[in-house]
XYZ file of C-alpha atoms in Angstrom:
584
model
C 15.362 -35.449 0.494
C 12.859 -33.407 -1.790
C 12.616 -29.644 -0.973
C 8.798 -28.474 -1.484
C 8.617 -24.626 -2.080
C 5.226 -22.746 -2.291
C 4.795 -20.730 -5.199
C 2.758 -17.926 -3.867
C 2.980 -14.039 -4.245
C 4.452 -13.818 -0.652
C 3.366 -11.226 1.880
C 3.351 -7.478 0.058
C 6.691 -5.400 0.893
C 6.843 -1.686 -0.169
C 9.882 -0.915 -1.972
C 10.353 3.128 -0.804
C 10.300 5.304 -4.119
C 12.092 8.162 -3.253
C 10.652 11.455 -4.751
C 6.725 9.520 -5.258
C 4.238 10.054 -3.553
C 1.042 7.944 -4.673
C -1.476 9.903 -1.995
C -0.843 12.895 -4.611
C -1.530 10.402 -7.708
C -4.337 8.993 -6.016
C -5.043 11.869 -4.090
C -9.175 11.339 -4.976
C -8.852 7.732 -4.607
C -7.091 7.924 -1.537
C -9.107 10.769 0.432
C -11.455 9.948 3.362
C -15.029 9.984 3.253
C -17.799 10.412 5.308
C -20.910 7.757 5.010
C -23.304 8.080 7.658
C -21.418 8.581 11.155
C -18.702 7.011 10.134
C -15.427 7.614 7.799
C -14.218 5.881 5.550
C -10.058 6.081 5.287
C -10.486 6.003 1.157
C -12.598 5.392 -1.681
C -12.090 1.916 -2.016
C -14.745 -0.647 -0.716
C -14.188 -4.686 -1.084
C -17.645 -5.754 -2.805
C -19.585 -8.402 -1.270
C -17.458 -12.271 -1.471
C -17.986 -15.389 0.079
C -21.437 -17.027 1.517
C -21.528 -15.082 5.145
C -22.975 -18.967 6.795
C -19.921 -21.022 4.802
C -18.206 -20.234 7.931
C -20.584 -23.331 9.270
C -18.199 -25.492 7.148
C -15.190 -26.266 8.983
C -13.182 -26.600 5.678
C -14.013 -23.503 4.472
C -14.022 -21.730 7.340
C -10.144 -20.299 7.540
C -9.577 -19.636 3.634
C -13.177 -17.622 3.988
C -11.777 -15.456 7.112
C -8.495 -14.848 5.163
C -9.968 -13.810 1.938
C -12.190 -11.483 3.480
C -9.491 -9.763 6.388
C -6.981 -9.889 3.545
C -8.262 -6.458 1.942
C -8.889 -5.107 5.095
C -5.383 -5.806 5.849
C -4.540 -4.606 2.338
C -5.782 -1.119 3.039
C -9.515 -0.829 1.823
C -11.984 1.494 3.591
C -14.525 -1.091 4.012
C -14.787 -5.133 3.641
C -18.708 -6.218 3.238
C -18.792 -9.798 3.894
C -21.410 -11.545 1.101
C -24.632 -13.338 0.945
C -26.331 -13.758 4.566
C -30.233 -14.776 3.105
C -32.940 -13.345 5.324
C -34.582 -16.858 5.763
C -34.530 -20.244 4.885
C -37.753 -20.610 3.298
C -37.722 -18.757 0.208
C -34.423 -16.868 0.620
C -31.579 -19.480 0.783
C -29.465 -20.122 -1.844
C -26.554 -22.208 -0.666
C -26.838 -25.435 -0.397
C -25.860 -27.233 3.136
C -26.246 -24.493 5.130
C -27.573 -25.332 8.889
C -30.508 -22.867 9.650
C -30.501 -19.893 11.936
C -32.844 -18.192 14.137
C -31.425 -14.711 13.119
C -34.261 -13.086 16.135
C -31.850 -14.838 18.690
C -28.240 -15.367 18.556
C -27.942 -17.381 21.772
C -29.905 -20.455 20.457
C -26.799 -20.894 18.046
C -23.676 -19.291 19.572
C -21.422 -21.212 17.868
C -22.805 -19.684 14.223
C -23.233 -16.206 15.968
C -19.678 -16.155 16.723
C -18.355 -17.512 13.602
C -20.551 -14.712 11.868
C -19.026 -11.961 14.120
C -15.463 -13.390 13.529
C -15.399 -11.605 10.108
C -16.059 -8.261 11.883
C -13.544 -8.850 14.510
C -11.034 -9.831 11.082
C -11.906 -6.668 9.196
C -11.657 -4.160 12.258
C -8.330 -5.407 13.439
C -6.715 -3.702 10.130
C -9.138 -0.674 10.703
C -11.347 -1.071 8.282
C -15.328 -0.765 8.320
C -17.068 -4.258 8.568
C -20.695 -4.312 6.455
C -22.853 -7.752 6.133
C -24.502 -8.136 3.301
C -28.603 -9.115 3.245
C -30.120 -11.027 0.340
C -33.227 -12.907 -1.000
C -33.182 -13.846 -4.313
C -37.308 -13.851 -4.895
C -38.024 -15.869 -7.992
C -34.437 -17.284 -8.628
C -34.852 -19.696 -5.402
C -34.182 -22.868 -6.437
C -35.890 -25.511 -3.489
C -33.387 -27.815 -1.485
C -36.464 -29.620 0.141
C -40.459 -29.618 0.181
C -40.385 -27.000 2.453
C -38.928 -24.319 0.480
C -40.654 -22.441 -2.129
C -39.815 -19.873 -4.538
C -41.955 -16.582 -4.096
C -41.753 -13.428 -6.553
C -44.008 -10.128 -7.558
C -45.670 -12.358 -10.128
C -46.588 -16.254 -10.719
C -44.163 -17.701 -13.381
C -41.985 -20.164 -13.665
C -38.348 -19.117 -13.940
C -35.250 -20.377 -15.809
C -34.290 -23.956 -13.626
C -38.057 -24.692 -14.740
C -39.347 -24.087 -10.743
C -42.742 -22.278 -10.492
C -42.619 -19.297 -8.649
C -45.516 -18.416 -6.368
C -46.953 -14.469 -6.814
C -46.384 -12.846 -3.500
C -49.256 -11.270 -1.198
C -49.290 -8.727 1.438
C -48.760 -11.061 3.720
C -45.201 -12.421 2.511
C -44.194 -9.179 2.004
C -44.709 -8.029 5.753
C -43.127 -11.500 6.642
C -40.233 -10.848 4.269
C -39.513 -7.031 5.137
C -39.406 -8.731 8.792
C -36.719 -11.053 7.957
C -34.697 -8.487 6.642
C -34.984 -6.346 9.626
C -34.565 -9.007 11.862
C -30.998 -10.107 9.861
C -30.219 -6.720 10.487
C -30.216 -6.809 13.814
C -28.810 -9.941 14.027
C -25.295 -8.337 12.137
C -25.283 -5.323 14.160
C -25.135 -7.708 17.363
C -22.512 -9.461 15.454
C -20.502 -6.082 15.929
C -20.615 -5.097 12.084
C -20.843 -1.105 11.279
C -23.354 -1.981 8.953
C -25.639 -4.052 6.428
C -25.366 -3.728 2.179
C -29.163 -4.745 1.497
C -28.686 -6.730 -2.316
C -31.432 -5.038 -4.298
C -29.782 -5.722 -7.745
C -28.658 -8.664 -10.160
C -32.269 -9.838 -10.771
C -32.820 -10.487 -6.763
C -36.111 -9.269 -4.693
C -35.525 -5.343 -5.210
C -34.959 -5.883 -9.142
C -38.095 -7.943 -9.548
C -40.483 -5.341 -8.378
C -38.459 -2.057 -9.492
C -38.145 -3.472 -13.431
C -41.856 -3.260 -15.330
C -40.222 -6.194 -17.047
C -40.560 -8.309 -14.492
C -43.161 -6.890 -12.515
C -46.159 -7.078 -14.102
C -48.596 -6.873 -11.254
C -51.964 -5.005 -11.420
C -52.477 -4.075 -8.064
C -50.868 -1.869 -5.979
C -47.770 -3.233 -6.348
C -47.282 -2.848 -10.026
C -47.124 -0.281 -12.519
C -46.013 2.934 -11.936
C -42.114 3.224 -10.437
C -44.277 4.649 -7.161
C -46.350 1.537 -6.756
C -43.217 -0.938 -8.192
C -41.437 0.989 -5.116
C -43.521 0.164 -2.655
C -42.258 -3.359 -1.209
C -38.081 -2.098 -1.449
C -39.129 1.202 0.357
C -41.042 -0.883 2.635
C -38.066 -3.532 3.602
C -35.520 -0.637 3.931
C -37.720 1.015 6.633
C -38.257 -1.907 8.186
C -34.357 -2.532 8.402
C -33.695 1.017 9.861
C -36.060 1.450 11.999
C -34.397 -2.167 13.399
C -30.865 -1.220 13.571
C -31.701 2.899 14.648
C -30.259 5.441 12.990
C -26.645 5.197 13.936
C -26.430 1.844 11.550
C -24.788 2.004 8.181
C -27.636 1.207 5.879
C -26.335 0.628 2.486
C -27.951 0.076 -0.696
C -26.732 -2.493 -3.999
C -28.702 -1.552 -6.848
C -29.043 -1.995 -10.525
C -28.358 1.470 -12.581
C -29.943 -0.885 -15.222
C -30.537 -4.745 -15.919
C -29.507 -4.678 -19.287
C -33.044 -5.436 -20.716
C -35.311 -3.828 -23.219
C -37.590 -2.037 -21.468
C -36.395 -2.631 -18.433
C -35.328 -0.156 -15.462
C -33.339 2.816 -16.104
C -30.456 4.691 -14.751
C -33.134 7.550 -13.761
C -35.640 5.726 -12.717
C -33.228 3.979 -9.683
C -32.264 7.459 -9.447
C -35.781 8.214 -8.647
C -36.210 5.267 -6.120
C -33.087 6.421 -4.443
C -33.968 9.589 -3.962
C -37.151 7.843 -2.059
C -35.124 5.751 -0.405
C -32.397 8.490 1.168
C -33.942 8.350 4.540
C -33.238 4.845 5.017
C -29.659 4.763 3.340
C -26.294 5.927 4.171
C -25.031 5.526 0.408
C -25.433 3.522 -2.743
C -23.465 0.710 -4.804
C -24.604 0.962 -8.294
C -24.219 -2.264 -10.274
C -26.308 -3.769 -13.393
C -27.793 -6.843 -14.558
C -30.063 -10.089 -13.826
C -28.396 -12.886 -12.404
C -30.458 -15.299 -14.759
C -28.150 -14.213 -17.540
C -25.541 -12.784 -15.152
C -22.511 -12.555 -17.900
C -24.246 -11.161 -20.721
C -25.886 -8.615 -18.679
C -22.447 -7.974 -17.007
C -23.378 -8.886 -13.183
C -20.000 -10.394 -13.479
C -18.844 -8.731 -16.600
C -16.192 -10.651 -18.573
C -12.703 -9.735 -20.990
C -15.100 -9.194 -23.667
C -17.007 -6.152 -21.412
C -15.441 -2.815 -20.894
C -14.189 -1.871 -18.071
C -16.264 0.166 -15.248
C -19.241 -0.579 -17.472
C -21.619 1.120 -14.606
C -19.559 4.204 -14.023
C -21.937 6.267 -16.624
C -25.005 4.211 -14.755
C -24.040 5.261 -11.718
C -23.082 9.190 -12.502
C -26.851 9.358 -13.515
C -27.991 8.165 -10.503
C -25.759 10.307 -8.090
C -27.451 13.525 -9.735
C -30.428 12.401 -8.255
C -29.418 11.978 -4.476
C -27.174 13.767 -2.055
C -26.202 10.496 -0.690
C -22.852 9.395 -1.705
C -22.541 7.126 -4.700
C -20.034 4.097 -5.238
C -19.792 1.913 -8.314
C -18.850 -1.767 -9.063
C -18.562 -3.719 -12.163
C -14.855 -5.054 -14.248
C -13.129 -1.936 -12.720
C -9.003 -3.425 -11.816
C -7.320 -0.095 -12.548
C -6.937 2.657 -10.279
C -6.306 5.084 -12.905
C -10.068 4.710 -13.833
C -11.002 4.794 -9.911
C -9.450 8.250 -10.014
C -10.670 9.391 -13.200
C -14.113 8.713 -12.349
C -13.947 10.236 -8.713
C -12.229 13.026 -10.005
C -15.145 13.831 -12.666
C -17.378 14.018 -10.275
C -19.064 10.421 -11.647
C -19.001 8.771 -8.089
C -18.089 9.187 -4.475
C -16.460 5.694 -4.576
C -15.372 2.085 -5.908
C -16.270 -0.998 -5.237
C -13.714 -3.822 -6.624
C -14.851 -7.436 -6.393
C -12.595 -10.246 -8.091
C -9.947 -7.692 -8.342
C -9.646 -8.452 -4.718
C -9.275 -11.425 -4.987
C -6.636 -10.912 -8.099
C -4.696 -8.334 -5.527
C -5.712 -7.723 -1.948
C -3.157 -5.381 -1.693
C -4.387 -2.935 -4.030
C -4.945 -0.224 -2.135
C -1.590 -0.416 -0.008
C 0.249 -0.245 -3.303
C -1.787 2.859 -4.602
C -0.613 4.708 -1.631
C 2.722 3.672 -1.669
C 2.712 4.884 -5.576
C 3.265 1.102 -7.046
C 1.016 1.037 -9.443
C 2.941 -1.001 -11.756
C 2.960 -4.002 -8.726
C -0.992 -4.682 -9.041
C -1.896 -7.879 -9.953
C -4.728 -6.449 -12.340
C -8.203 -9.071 -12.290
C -8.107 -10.580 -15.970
C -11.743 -11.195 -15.871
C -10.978 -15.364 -15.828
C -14.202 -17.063 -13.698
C -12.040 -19.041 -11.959
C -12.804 -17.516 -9.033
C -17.027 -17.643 -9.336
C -17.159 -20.873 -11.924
C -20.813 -20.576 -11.332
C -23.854 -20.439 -9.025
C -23.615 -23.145 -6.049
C -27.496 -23.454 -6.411
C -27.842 -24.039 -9.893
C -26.700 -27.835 -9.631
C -24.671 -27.639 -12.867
C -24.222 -30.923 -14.500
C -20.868 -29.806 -16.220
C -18.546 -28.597 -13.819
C -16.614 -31.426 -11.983
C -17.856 -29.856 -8.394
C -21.348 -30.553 -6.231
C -23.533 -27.616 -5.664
C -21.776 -27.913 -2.085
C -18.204 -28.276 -3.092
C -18.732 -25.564 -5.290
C -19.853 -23.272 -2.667
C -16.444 -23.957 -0.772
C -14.342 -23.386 -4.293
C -15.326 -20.006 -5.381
C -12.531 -17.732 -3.991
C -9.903 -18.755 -6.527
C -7.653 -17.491 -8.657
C -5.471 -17.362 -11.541
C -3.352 -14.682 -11.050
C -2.802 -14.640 -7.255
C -1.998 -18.355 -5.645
C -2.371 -17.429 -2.491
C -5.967 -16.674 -2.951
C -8.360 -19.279 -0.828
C -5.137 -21.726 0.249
C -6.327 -23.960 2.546
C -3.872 -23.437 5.415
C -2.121 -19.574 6.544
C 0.859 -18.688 4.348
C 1.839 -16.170 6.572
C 2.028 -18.401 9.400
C 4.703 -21.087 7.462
C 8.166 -21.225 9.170
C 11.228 -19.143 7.244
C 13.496 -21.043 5.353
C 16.065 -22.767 7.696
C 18.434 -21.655 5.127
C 19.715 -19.689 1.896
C 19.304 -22.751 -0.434
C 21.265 -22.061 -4.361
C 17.682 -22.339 -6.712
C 17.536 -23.227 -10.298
C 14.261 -22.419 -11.682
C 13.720 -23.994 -15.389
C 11.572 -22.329 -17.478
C 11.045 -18.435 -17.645
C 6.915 -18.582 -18.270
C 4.419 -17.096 -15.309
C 4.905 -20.233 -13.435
C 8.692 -20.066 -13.172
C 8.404 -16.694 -13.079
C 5.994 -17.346 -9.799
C 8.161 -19.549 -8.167
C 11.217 -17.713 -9.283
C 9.793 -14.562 -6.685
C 8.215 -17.097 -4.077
C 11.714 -18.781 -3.423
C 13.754 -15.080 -3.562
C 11.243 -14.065 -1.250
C 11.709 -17.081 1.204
C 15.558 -15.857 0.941
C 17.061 -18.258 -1.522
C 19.258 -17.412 -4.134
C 17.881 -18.041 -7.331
C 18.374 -18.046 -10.920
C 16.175 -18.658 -13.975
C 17.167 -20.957 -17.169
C 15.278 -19.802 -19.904
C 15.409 -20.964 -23.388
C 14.018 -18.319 -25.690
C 15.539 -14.798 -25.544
C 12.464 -13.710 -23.312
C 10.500 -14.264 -20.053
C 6.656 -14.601 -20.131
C 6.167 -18.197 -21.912
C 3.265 -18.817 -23.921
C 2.027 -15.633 -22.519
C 3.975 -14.004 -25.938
C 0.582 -14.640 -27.453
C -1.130 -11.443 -25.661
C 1.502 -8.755 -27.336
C -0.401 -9.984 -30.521
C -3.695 -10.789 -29.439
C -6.701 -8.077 -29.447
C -8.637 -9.685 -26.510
C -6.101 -9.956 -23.921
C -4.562 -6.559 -22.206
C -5.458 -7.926 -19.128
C -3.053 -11.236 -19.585
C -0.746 -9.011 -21.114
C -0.637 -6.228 -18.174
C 0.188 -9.174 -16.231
C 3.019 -10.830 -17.786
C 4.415 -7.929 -17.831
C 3.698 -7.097 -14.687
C 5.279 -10.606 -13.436
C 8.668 -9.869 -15.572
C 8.888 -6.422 -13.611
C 8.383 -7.940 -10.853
C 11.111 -10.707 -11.481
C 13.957 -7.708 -12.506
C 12.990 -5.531 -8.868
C 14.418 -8.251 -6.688
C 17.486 -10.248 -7.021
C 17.242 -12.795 -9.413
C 19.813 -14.188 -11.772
C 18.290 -14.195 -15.171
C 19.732 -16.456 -18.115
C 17.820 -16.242 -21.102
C 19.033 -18.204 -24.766
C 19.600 -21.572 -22.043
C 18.599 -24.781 -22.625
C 18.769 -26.748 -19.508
C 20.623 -29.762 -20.692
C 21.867 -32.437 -18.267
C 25.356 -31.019 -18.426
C 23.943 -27.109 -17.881
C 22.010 -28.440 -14.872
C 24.755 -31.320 -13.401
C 27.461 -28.370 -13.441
C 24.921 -25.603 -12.144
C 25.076 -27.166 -8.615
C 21.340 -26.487 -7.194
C 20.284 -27.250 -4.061
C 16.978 -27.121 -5.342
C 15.412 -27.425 -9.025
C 12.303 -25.961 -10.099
C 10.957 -27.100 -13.098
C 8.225 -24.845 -14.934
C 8.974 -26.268 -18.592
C 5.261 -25.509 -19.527
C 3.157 -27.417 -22.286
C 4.022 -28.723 -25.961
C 0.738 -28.913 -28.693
C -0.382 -32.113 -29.165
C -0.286 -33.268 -32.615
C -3.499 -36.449 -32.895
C -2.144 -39.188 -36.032
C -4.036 -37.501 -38.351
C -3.280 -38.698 -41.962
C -2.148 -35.022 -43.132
C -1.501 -33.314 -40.609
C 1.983 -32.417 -41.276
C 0.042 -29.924 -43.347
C -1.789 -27.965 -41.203
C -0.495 -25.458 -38.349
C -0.587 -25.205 -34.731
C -2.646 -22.277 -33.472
C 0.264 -20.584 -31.460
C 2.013 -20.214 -34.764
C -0.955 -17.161 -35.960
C 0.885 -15.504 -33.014
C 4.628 -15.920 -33.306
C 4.964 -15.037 -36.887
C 6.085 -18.438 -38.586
C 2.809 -18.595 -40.511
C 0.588 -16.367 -42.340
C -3.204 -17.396 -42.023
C -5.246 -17.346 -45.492
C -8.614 -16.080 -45.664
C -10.375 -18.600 -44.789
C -9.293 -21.134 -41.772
C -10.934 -24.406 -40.327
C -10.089 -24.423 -36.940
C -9.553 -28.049 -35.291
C -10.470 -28.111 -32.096
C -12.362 -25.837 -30.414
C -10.963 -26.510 -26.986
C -10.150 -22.654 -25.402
C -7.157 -22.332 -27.566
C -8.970 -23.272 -30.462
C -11.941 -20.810 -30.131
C -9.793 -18.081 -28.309
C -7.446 -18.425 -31.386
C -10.237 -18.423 -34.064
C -11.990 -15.503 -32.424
C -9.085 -13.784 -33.030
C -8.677 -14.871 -36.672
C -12.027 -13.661 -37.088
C -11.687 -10.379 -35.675
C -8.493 -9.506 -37.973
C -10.178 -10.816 -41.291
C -10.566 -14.128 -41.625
C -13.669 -16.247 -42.386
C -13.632 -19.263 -39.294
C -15.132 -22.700 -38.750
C -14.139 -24.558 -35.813
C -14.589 -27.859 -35.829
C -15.272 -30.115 -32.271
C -15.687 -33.519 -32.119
C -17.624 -32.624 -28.191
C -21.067 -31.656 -28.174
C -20.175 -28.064 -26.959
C -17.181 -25.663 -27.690
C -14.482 -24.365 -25.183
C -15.511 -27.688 -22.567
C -12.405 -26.970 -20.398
C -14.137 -23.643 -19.488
């Protein structure tokens, strides 16, 4: 009989350090805070993930609860549960989604209580529960001939839908539906709402002269461009009263000529503090959300809004959080400790490591699976209807919660609730890359014995490539985190082994692993015993000339000529597809 075996991280134990104590290198990071009425245990806030109304789908329903309890459970201050549009007439984004009527909860209990599930999730570990409100203004993209798209002015925006220009009227209907959502998540039992007035949404259309270009009262100066934000935040506290947790995402800038500034959101803030309890400062437009750094990739720098967001926080007594490509909390506390913000807010790095926190206090740094800045978990939009991903618009909404680093992220069934191993079983794990390396820890944890056959004289795999490579001390950080990881338990290594039928027939398993990894393909190619495979730029065995053809320009291709290029070289890459890097 086959043995399966899960290769996931397994459930986070501390290992006691004696003589560290993280609170004291952490000690900003880690210190309460007060926001509003309420404290906040730490500095560290989970940013908005998942669609708050996937719950509806039963299929997505149980990896949605997990990912967003996990960090509560991991030790975060506060877990804001994502996108809950204010209607679903020019607000909805998500494809499938069965309406609400947010003004009364009993006419859909079963929705109301899946909604307030999340809160129950997130307080159990004590953690603060926030809902997050959105409409996304101009970027609405119709699901049926009753849905429009509605902005500050009349345009037509990028999926080639026109856009209708607002009046008074939708705007008092609009700043309604947000206040009425609002009340709808504090009877859910949630501390609080995060109102989305970045990436490009609602807020971001009227704040940036860019895109507002109206000539009423409504556009031109910040004061008039002001007017409909300031007039949905009232409208949302004077809903919820004044012991709600009003909280505000906003863009320190979107990243586009002439567009808002760091001290002119500082200026709206500082109109806004009456409504607000404190501020996430982010950047961008979601129309061109990577290169404005919405979701901010390996080719960004890290906390790319901290500066943003210290400009900001010298124009309001409110506190001040951040978000944007921040996995390390050595910046956290660098940036708390200046004096730059009150707090973080760490998105996909959730997802990467929900434990974060717990391991900053218990001074384990080293243990945190750092985000790499991959996608995998957000691929794209749901709404956009991409024709080249291999999902639906609906299946993609249930994907996004993956990830490459952490395997446990978005599994479709409770590893915590699987059965222990009936007994110690004698592993062989064949192959000392990330993935043997993964199920090398998974098994160990499940309390087999297990050893690892390796045939070069080091662990990591192809993963060698990043000691070399200028683009990648993320994937580095990471392999070496995973080899660490590997040495702190008790796991037979044997590097300079090639598992040959006689190593593995007198080895004696109970159980064999195999995590052999990938070969290059080599096409029949008359000549092409004269060219190189790309992995050999890394490993030394050839020296590039000046100039290269690249063929292929699959990831490794491009990744591998970017790098050329960067060092020196002069690059073509050559693809017989229509587009470069398709497998991204």
């Amino acid at each position: 009989g086959g043995r399966m075996i899960l290769a996931g991280c397994g459930p986070y134990v501390r290992i006691p350090q004696k003589g560290r104590r993280g609170f004291m290198k952490f000690e900003h990071l880690l210190s309460p805070m007060k926001v509003g009425n309420k404290t906040y245990r730490n500095r560290v806030v989970s940013a908005p993930m998942a669609f708050s109304l996937i719950v509806q789908n039963p299929e997505a329903q149980g990896p949605t609860y997990r990912k967003l309890e996990s960090s509560a459970k991991g030790g975060n201050a506060c877990v804001i549960v994502g996108e809950l549009d204010v209607n679903f007439r020019d607000a909805v984004r998500i494809p499938g989604f069965q309406y609400v009527d947010f003004s009364d909860p009993s006419k859909d209990p079963v929705t109301f209580d899946a909604v307030s599930e999340y809160a129950r999730r997130i307080h159990k570990h004590g953690a603060i529960a926030l809902g997050e409100l959105v409409h996304c203004g101009k970027e609405k993209v119709p699901f049926n001939d009753q849905q429009e798209a509605v902005g500050p002015v009349e345009t037509v925006n990028l999926a080639g839908v026109h856009v209708r220009a607002m009046t008074k009227d939708d705007m008092d209907r609009i700043a309604n539906d947000f206040a009425v959502a609002a009340a709808y998540i504090q009877k859910a039992g949630y501390d609080g709402v995060l109102i989305h007035g970045g990436h490009g949404f609602i807020f971001t259309q009227y704040l940036s002269p860019l895109l507002n270009t109206r000539t009423d009262e409504y556009g031109g100066s910040l004061e008039n461009r002001a007017k409909f934000p300031l007039q949905i935040l009232k409208a949302v506290r004077e809903a919820v009263g004044e012991d709600f947790l009003v909280e505000l995402r906003i863009d320190g800038t979107d990243h586009q000529p002439g567009g808002i500034t760091p001290e002119e959101t500082g200026q709206f803030v500082q109109w806004a503090e009456p409504y607000l309890t404190s501020v996430h400062v982010t950047c961008g437009i979601y129309e061109e959300s990577v290169k404005s750094g919405t979701e901010s990739s390996m080719f960004h720098p890290h906390g790319l809004n901290i500066e943003q967001a210290a400009v900001v926080k010298s124009y309001t007594k409110l506190p001040v959080g951040v978000v944007g490509g921040i996995n390390s909390p050595e910046m956290c506390e660098e940036a708390i400790a200046a004096g730059k913000v009150d707090f973080v807010v760490l998105g996909r790095q959730m997802l990467a490591d929900p434990e974060f926190t717990n391991k900053c206090i218990a001074g384990e740094e080293d243990r945190i699976r750092r985000c790499l800045r991959c996608y995998k978990c957000f691929p794209g939009s749901p709404e956009e209807g991409y024709g080249d991903l291999p999902f639906t618009s609906e299946e993609l909404a249930v994907y996004v919660g993956h990830c490459t680093i952490n395997p446990l992220a978005h599994l479709p069934f409770d590893p915590d609730a699987l059965a222990p191993a009936v007994k110690s079983a004698k592993v062989l794990v064949i192959g000392g890359g990330v993935a043997g390396l993964q199920a090398a820890m998974t098994a160990c944890d499940r309390g087999h014995k297990v050893t690892i056959a390796e045939k070069s004289d080091k662990l990591g795999g192809l993963l060698y490539f990043t000691d070399v490579d200028i683009d990648k001390p993320d994937l580095r950080n990471f392999k070496n985190m995973m080899i660490r990881e590997v040495e702190r338990r008790d796991i037979e290594v044997c590097l300079n082994t090639e598992a040959t039928p006689e190593f593995v027939k007198n080895f004696g398993a109970d159980a064999i692993i195999l995590a052999t990894g990938s070969v290059p393909a080599k096409p029949p190619v008359p000549g092409i015993e004269n060219a190189h495979q790309a992995m050999e730029v890394y490993d030394g065995t050839y020296t590039p000339g000046r100039k290269i053809v690249m063929i292929g320009g699959g990831l490794v291709g491009c990744e591998t000529g970017l790098y050329l290029q960067k060092t020196g070289h002069e690059v073509t890459v050559v693809e017989m597809l229509d587009r470069v890097a398709n497998e991204s």
